[in-house]
Amino acid sequence: MGVNDGPVISVQGVSKIFGSGSQTTHALHEVSLDIQPREFISIIGPSGCGKSTLLRIVGDLVDTSGGTVTVKGKTPHQARLDRDYGIVFQTPVLYEWRTVRRNVELPLEVMGAPRAEWGSRAEAMLSLVGLQAFAGHYPWQLSGGMQQRVAIARALVFNPSILLMDEPFGALDEMTRERLNLELMTIWNQTSATVLFITHSIPEAVFLSSRVMVMSPRPGCIERVVTIDLPRPRTAPTRATPRFFELVTQVREGLHEDPAVGAGRDLIGDGA
């Protein structure tokens, strides 16, 4: 298969076991999913179900115990070497002694990109996230939401085709979170990135996503897939529509149903 054929991310029968003997933890059990180009996929599930572990496997930060993963037709390790994805974690992980601009430039510096390109690429990404006026500030001078926008700019600065986001807004207050959801939609619409997004928030997953993957309690597996048919572009009023609440209810029901009943169920529209 060529790197441009088929799903951007393909996870087939992936399991993950941590530890051994009495200390064994079965984190994932035969998880399978395909993510197509330009999809925005959210994964939601109870704490400890393996959501973040799955993202880290895709990002070549954790090995599988079984099954296969391909990213653009390659192993996750090769995809990481090829700089196919950027990663954003729950905490921004910015260097306090570097300015905002210098934090965003860091991946280009590490990659050995021509120095002449650093400034223009950083400025473009800071403009994309609305922080160009803060390029000379330091992280400690910014709010939590602004720091996360810097982290997103840094993840996008080398133009990755995939963005992996592990609960990036989980530590923020609800108002800031909803505002950043809107900004993330704008960013996604202006790039060609495919997004894999981990969240604990049902409304956030529904608002952002093309599809929502609902995971079972540990050992995690995909219990239900809900296709989000809300029209785009999505704006603040989208959250007040009857369809939005219907889809939130479908995802919530998926989180609470018996795994034996819901396993593998794909839902569109009326839940049929």
JSON list of C-alpha atoms in Angstrom, two decimals, residues 102-239:
[
{"chain": "A", "resi": 102, "resn": "ARG", "atom": "CA", "xyz": [11.29, 30.63, 20.48]},
{"chain": "A", "resi": 103, "resn": "ASN", "atom": "CA", "xyz": [9.05, 27.89, 21.93]},
{"chain": "A", "resi": 104, "resn": "VAL", "atom": "CA", "xyz": [7.17, 27.63, 18.63]},
{"chain": "A", "resi": 105, "resn": "GLU", "atom": "CA", "xyz": [10.44, 27.59, 16.67]},
{"chain": "A", "resi": 106, "resn": "LEU", "atom": "CA", "xyz": [11.82, 24.68, 18.73]},
{"chain": "A", "resi": 107, "resn": "PRO", "atom": "CA", "xyz": [10.70, 21.81, 16.45]},
{"chain": "A", "resi": 108, "resn": "LEU", "atom": "CA", "xyz": [12.26, 23.55, 13.44]},
{"chain": "A", "resi": 109, "resn": "GLU", "atom": "CA", "xyz": [15.47, 23.98, 15.39]},
{"chain": "A", "resi": 110, "resn": "VAL", "atom": "CA", "xyz": [15.53, 20.32, 16.41]},
{"chain": "A", "resi": 111, "resn": "MET", "atom": "CA", "xyz": [14.75, 19.21, 12.84]},
{"chain": "A", "resi": 112, "resn": "GLY", "atom": "CA", "xyz": [17.60, 21.28, 11.46]},
{"chain": "A", "resi": 113, "resn": "ALA", "atom": "CA", "xyz": [15.33, 23.37, 9.25]},
{"chain": "A", "resi": 114, "resn": "PRO", "atom": "CA", "xyz": [17.00, 26.41, 7.65]},
{"chain": "A", "resi": 115, "resn": "ARG", "atom": "CA", "xyz": [17.25, 29.11, 10.29]},
{"chain": "A", "resi": 116, "resn": "ALA", "atom": "CA", "xyz": [15.91, 31.69, 7.86]},
{"chain": "A", "resi": 117, "resn": "GLU", "atom": "CA", "xyz": [12.57, 29.86, 7.90]},
{"chain": "A", "resi": 118, "resn": "TRP", "atom": "CA", "xyz": [12.12, 29.73, 11.68]},
{"chain": "A", "resi": 119, "resn": "GLY", "atom": "CA", "xyz": [10.80, 33.22, 12.22]},
{"chain": "A", "resi": 120, "resn": "SER", "atom": "CA", "xyz": [8.34, 33.28, 9.33]},
{"chain": "A", "resi": 121, "resn": "ARG", "atom": "CA", "xyz": [6.91, 29.84, 10.18]},
{"chain": "A", "resi": 122, "resn": "ALA", "atom": "CA", "xyz": [6.56, 30.72, 13.87]},
{"chain": "A", "resi": 123, "resn": "GLU", "atom": "CA", "xyz": [4.89, 34.02, 13.04]},
{"chain": "A", "resi": 124, "resn": "ALA", "atom": "CA", "xyz": [2.45, 32.28, 10.69]},
{"chain": "A", "resi": 125, "resn": "MET", "atom": "CA", "xyz": [1.45, 29.73, 13.32]},
{"chain": "A", "resi": 126, "resn": "LEU", "atom": "CA", "xyz": [1.12, 32.36, 16.06]},
{"chain": "A", "resi": 127, "resn": "SER", "atom": "CA", "xyz": [-1.11, 34.33, 13.72]},
{"chain": "A", "resi": 128, "resn": "LEU", "atom": "CA", "xyz": [-3.19, 31.19, 13.13]},
{"chain": "A", "resi": 129, "resn": "VAL", "atom": "CA", "xyz": [-3.81, 30.79, 16.88]},
{"chain": "A", "resi": 130, "resn": "GLY", "atom": "CA", "xyz": [-4.27, 34.53, 17.43]},
{"chain": "A", "resi": 131, "resn": "LEU", "atom": "CA", "xyz": [-1.13, 35.13, 19.49]},
{"chain": "A", "resi": 132, "resn": "GLN", "atom": "CA", "xyz": [1.11, 37.10, 17.16]},
{"chain": "A", "resi": 133, "resn": "ALA", "atom": "CA", "xyz": [1.03, 40.03, 19.57]},
{"chain": "A", "resi": 134, "resn": "PHE", "atom": "CA", "xyz": [2.50, 37.82, 22.31]},
{"chain": "A", "resi": 135, "resn": "ALA", "atom": "CA", "xyz": [5.48, 36.44, 20.37]},
{"chain": "A", "resi": 136, "resn": "GLY", "atom": "CA", "xyz": [7.98, 38.21, 22.67]},
{"chain": "A", "resi": 137, "resn": "HIS", "atom": "CA", "xyz": [6.28, 37.19, 25.90]},
{"chain": "A", "resi": 138, "resn": "TYR", "atom": "CA", "xyz": [7.33, 34.29, 28.13]},
{"chain": "A", "resi": 139, "resn": "PRO", "atom": "CA", "xyz": [5.00, 31.39, 29.01]},
{"chain": "A", "resi": 140, "resn": "TRP", "atom": "CA", "xyz": [4.64, 32.51, 32.63]},
{"chain": "A", "resi": 141, "resn": "GLN", "atom": "CA", "xyz": [3.13, 35.76, 31.35]},
{"chain": "A", "resi": 142, "resn": "LEU", "atom": "CA", "xyz": [0.27, 33.93, 29.59]},
{"chain": "A", "resi": 143, "resn": "SER", "atom": "CA", "xyz": [-2.98, 32.38, 30.79]},
{"chain": "A", "resi": 144, "resn": "GLY", "atom": "CA", "xyz": [-3.46, 28.60, 30.67]},
{"chain": "A", "resi": 145, "resn": "GLY", "atom": "CA", "xyz": [-5.58, 28.85, 27.54]},
{"chain": "A", "resi": 146, "resn": "MET", "atom": "CA", "xyz": [-2.98, 31.02, 25.79]},
{"chain": "A", "resi": 147, "resn": "GLN", "atom": "CA", "xyz": [-0.25, 28.55, 26.72]},
{"chain": "A", "resi": 148, "resn": "GLN", "atom": "CA", "xyz": [-2.22, 25.74, 25.10]},
{"chain": "A", "resi": 149, "resn": "ARG", "atom": "CA", "xyz": [-2.59, 27.81, 21.95]},
{"chain": "A", "resi": 150, "resn": "VAL", "atom": "CA", "xyz": [1.21, 28.19, 21.91]},
{"chain": "A", "resi": 151, "resn": "ALA", "atom": "CA", "xyz": [1.51, 24.39, 22.24]},
{"chain": "A", "resi": 152, "resn": "ILE", "atom": "CA", "xyz": [-0.86, 23.94, 19.27]},
{"chain": "A", "resi": 153, "resn": "ALA", "atom": "CA", "xyz": [1.16, 26.46, 17.22]},
{"chain": "A", "resi": 154, "resn": "ARG", "atom": "CA", "xyz": [4.35, 24.57, 18.06]},
{"chain": "A", "resi": 155, "resn": "ALA", "atom": "CA", "xyz": [2.78, 21.24, 17.03]},
{"chain": "A", "resi": 156, "resn": "LEU", "atom": "CA", "xyz": [1.72, 22.72, 13.67]},
{"chain": "A", "resi": 157, "resn": "VAL", "atom": "CA", "xyz": [4.88, 24.69, 12.87]},
{"chain": "A", "resi": 158, "resn": "PHE", "atom": "CA", "xyz": [6.43, 21.96, 10.70]},
{"chain": "A", "resi": 159, "resn": "ASN", "atom": "CA", "xyz": [3.13, 21.39, 8.85]},
{"chain": "A", "resi": 160, "resn": "PRO", "atom": "CA", "xyz": [2.34, 17.83, 10.02]},
{"chain": "A", "resi": 161, "resn": "SER", "atom": "CA", "xyz": [-0.47, 15.99, 8.26]},
{"chain": "A", "resi": 162, "resn": "ILE", "atom": "CA", "xyz": [-1.70, 14.46, 11.56]},
{"chain": "A", "resi": 163, "resn": "LEU", "atom": "CA", "xyz": [-2.35, 16.14, 14.91]},
{"chain": "A", "resi": 164, "resn": "LEU", "atom": "CA", "xyz": [-2.55, 13.96, 18.03]},
{"chain": "A", "resi": 165, "resn": "MET", "atom": "CA", "xyz": [-4.21, 15.76, 20.95]},
{"chain": "A", "resi": 166, "resn": "ASP", "atom": "CA", "xyz": [-4.37, 14.17, 24.42]},
{"chain": "A", "resi": 167, "resn": "GLU", "atom": "CA", "xyz": [-6.98, 16.06, 26.47]},
{"chain": "A", "resi": 168, "resn": "PRO", "atom": "CA", "xyz": [-5.44, 19.42, 25.54]},
{"chain": "A", "resi": 169, "resn": "PHE", "atom": "CA", "xyz": [-8.21, 21.44, 27.20]},
{"chain": "A", "resi": 170, "resn": "GLY", "atom": "CA", "xyz": [-8.91, 19.17, 30.16]},
{"chain": "A", "resi": 171, "resn": "ALA", "atom": "CA", "xyz": [-7.31, 21.46, 32.76]},
{"chain": "A", "resi": 172, "resn": "LEU", "atom": "CA", "xyz": [-9.12, 24.62, 31.62]},
{"chain": "A", "resi": 173, "resn": "ASP", "atom": "CA", "xyz": [-12.33, 26.18, 32.87]},
{"chain": "A", "resi": 174, "resn": "GLU", "atom": "CA", "xyz": [-15.49, 25.59, 30.84]},
{"chain": "A", "resi": 175, "resn": "MET", "atom": "CA", "xyz": [-15.67, 29.04, 29.26]},
{"chain": "A", "resi": 176, "resn": "THR", "atom": "CA", "xyz": [-12.04, 28.92, 28.13]},
{"chain": "A", "resi": 177, "resn": "ARG", "atom": "CA", "xyz": [-12.52, 25.37, 26.90]},
{"chain": "A", "resi": 178, "resn": "GLU", "atom": "CA", "xyz": [-15.51, 26.29, 24.73]},
{"chain": "A", "resi": 179, "resn": "ARG", "atom": "CA", "xyz": [-13.67, 29.27, 23.27]},
{"chain": "A", "resi": 180, "resn": "LEU", "atom": "CA", "xyz": [-10.66, 27.09, 22.41]},
{"chain": "A", "resi": 181, "resn": "ASN", "atom": "CA", "xyz": [-12.98, 24.52, 20.83]},
{"chain": "A", "resi": 182, "resn": "LEU", "atom": "CA", "xyz": [-14.13, 27.25, 18.45]},
{"chain": "A", "resi": 183, "resn": "GLU", "atom": "CA", "xyz": [-10.54, 28.30, 17.75]},
{"chain": "A", "resi": 184, "resn": "LEU", "atom": "CA", "xyz": [-9.48, 24.70, 17.14]},
{"chain": "A", "resi": 185, "resn": "MET", "atom": "CA", "xyz": [-12.27, 24.33, 14.58]},
{"chain": "A", "resi": 186, "resn": "THR", "atom": "CA", "xyz": [-10.96, 27.43, 12.79]},
{"chain": "A", "resi": 187, "resn": "ILE", "atom": "CA", "xyz": [-7.41, 26.04, 12.84]},
{"chain": "A", "resi": 188, "resn": "TRP", "atom": "CA", "xyz": [-8.55, 22.64, 11.57]},
{"chain": "A", "resi": 189, "resn": "ASN", "atom": "CA", "xyz": [-10.52, 24.29, 8.75]},
{"chain": "A", "resi": 190, "resn": "GLN", "atom": "CA", "xyz": [-7.41, 26.21, 7.67]},
{"chain": "A", "resi": 191, "resn": "THR", "atom": "CA", "xyz": [-5.08, 23.21, 7.65]},
{"chain": "A", "resi": 192, "resn": "SER", "atom": "CA", "xyz": [-5.21, 19.81, 5.98]},
{"chain": "A", "resi": 193, "resn": "ALA", "atom": "CA", "xyz": [-4.55, 17.92, 9.21]},
{"chain": "A", "resi": 194, "resn": "THR", "atom": "CA", "xyz": [-6.23, 14.73, 10.33]},
{"chain": "A", "resi": 195, "resn": "VAL", "atom": "CA", "xyz": [-6.93, 14.94, 14.08]},
{"chain": "A", "resi": 196, "resn": "LEU", "atom": "CA", "xyz": [-7.07, 12.23, 16.75]},
{"chain": "A", "resi": 197, "resn": "PHE", "atom": "CA", "xyz": [-8.43, 13.88, 19.90]},
{"chain": "A", "resi": 198, "resn": "ILE", "atom": "CA", "xyz": [-8.74, 12.41, 23.41]},
{"chain": "A", "resi": 199, "resn": "THR", "atom": "CA", "xyz": [-11.30, 13.95, 25.77]},
{"chain": "A", "resi": 200, "resn": "HIS", "atom": "CA", "xyz": [-13.47, 13.30, 28.84]},
{"chain": "A", "resi": 201, "resn": "SER", "atom": "CA", "xyz": [-16.05, 15.87, 27.72]},
{"chain": "A", "resi": 202, "resn": "ILE", "atom": "CA", "xyz": [-19.07, 14.60, 25.78]},
{"chain": "A", "resi": 203, "resn": "PRO", "atom": "CA", "xyz": [-20.15, 18.06, 24.50]},
{"chain": "A", "resi": 204, "resn": "GLU", "atom": "CA", "xyz": [-16.59, 18.78, 23.39]},
{"chain": "A", "resi": 205, "resn": "ALA", "atom": "CA", "xyz": [-16.36, 15.48, 21.50]},
{"chain": "A", "resi": 206, "resn": "VAL", "atom": "CA", "xyz": [-19.68, 16.08, 19.73]},
{"chain": "A", "resi": 207, "resn": "PHE", "atom": "CA", "xyz": [-18.91, 19.69, 18.86]},
{"chain": "A", "resi": 208, "resn": "LEU", "atom": "CA", "xyz": [-15.50, 18.99, 17.34]},
{"chain": "A", "resi": 209, "resn": "SER", "atom": "CA", "xyz": [-15.75, 15.62, 15.68]},
{"chain": "A", "resi": 210, "resn": "SER", "atom": "CA", "xyz": [-16.54, 13.86, 12.46]},
{"chain": "A", "resi": 211, "resn": "ARG", "atom": "CA", "xyz": [-16.98, 10.67, 14.50]},
{"chain": "A", "resi": 212, "resn": "VAL", "atom": "CA", "xyz": [-16.81, 9.87, 18.21]},
{"chain": "A", "resi": 213, "resn": "MET", "atom": "CA", "xyz": [-15.33, 6.54, 19.31]},
{"chain": "A", "resi": 214, "resn": "VAL", "atom": "CA", "xyz": [-16.75, 5.45, 22.67]},
{"chain": "A", "resi": 215, "resn": "MET", "atom": "CA", "xyz": [-14.48, 3.14, 24.66]},
{"chain": "A", "resi": 216, "resn": "SER", "atom": "CA", "xyz": [-15.45, 0.58, 27.28]},
{"chain": "A", "resi": 217, "resn": "PRO", "atom": "CA", "xyz": [-13.94, 0.41, 30.78]},
{"chain": "A", "resi": 218, "resn": "ARG", "atom": "CA", "xyz": [-10.54, -1.28, 31.03]},
{"chain": "A", "resi": 219, "resn": "PRO", "atom": "CA", "xyz": [-9.50, -3.29, 29.16]},
{"chain": "A", "resi": 220, "resn": "GLY", "atom": "CA", "xyz": [-10.55, -0.66, 26.65]},
{"chain": "A", "resi": 221, "resn": "CYS", "atom": "CA", "xyz": [-12.11, -1.47, 23.30]},
{"chain": "A", "resi": 222, "resn": "ILE", "atom": "CA", "xyz": [-14.24, 0.50, 20.86]},
{"chain": "A", "resi": 223, "resn": "GLU", "atom": "CA", "xyz": [-17.76, 0.00, 22.16]},
{"chain": "A", "resi": 224, "resn": "ARG", "atom": "CA", "xyz": [-19.69, 2.38, 19.95]},
{"chain": "A", "resi": 225, "resn": "VAL", "atom": "CA", "xyz": [-19.03, 4.72, 17.02]},
{"chain": "A", "resi": 226, "resn": "VAL", "atom": "CA", "xyz": [-21.27, 7.78, 16.69]},
{"chain": "A", "resi": 227, "resn": "THR", "atom": "CA", "xyz": [-21.14, 9.70, 13.41]},
{"chain": "A", "resi": 228, "resn": "ILE", "atom": "CA", "xyz": [-21.57, 13.42, 14.03]},
{"chain": "A", "resi": 229, "resn": "ASP", "atom": "CA", "xyz": [-23.70, 14.85, 11.23]},
{"chain": "A", "resi": 230, "resn": "LEU", "atom": "CA", "xyz": [-23.83, 18.44, 12.48]},
{"chain": "A", "resi": 231, "resn": "PRO", "atom": "CA", "xyz": [-23.27, 20.89, 9.61]},
{"chain": "A", "resi": 232, "resn": "ARG", "atom": "CA", "xyz": [-20.00, 22.80, 9.35]},
{"chain": "A", "resi": 233, "resn": "PRO", "atom": "CA", "xyz": [-18.76, 25.36, 10.07]},
{"chain": "A", "resi": 234, "resn": "ARG", "atom": "CA", "xyz": [-19.76, 24.82, 13.69]},
{"chain": "A", "resi": 235, "resn": "THR", "atom": "CA", "xyz": [-20.25, 27.90, 15.82]},
{"chain": "A", "resi": 236, "resn": "ALA", "atom": "CA", "xyz": [-21.40, 28.73, 19.35]},
{"chain": "A", "resi": 237, "resn": "PRO", "atom": "CA", "xyz": [-25.12, 28.44, 18.37]},
{"chain": "A", "resi": 238, "resn": "THR", "atom": "CA", "xyz": [-24.45, 24.85, 17.23]},
{"chain": "A", "resi": 239, "resn": "ARG", "atom": "CA", "xyz": [-24.35, 23.85, 20.90]}
]
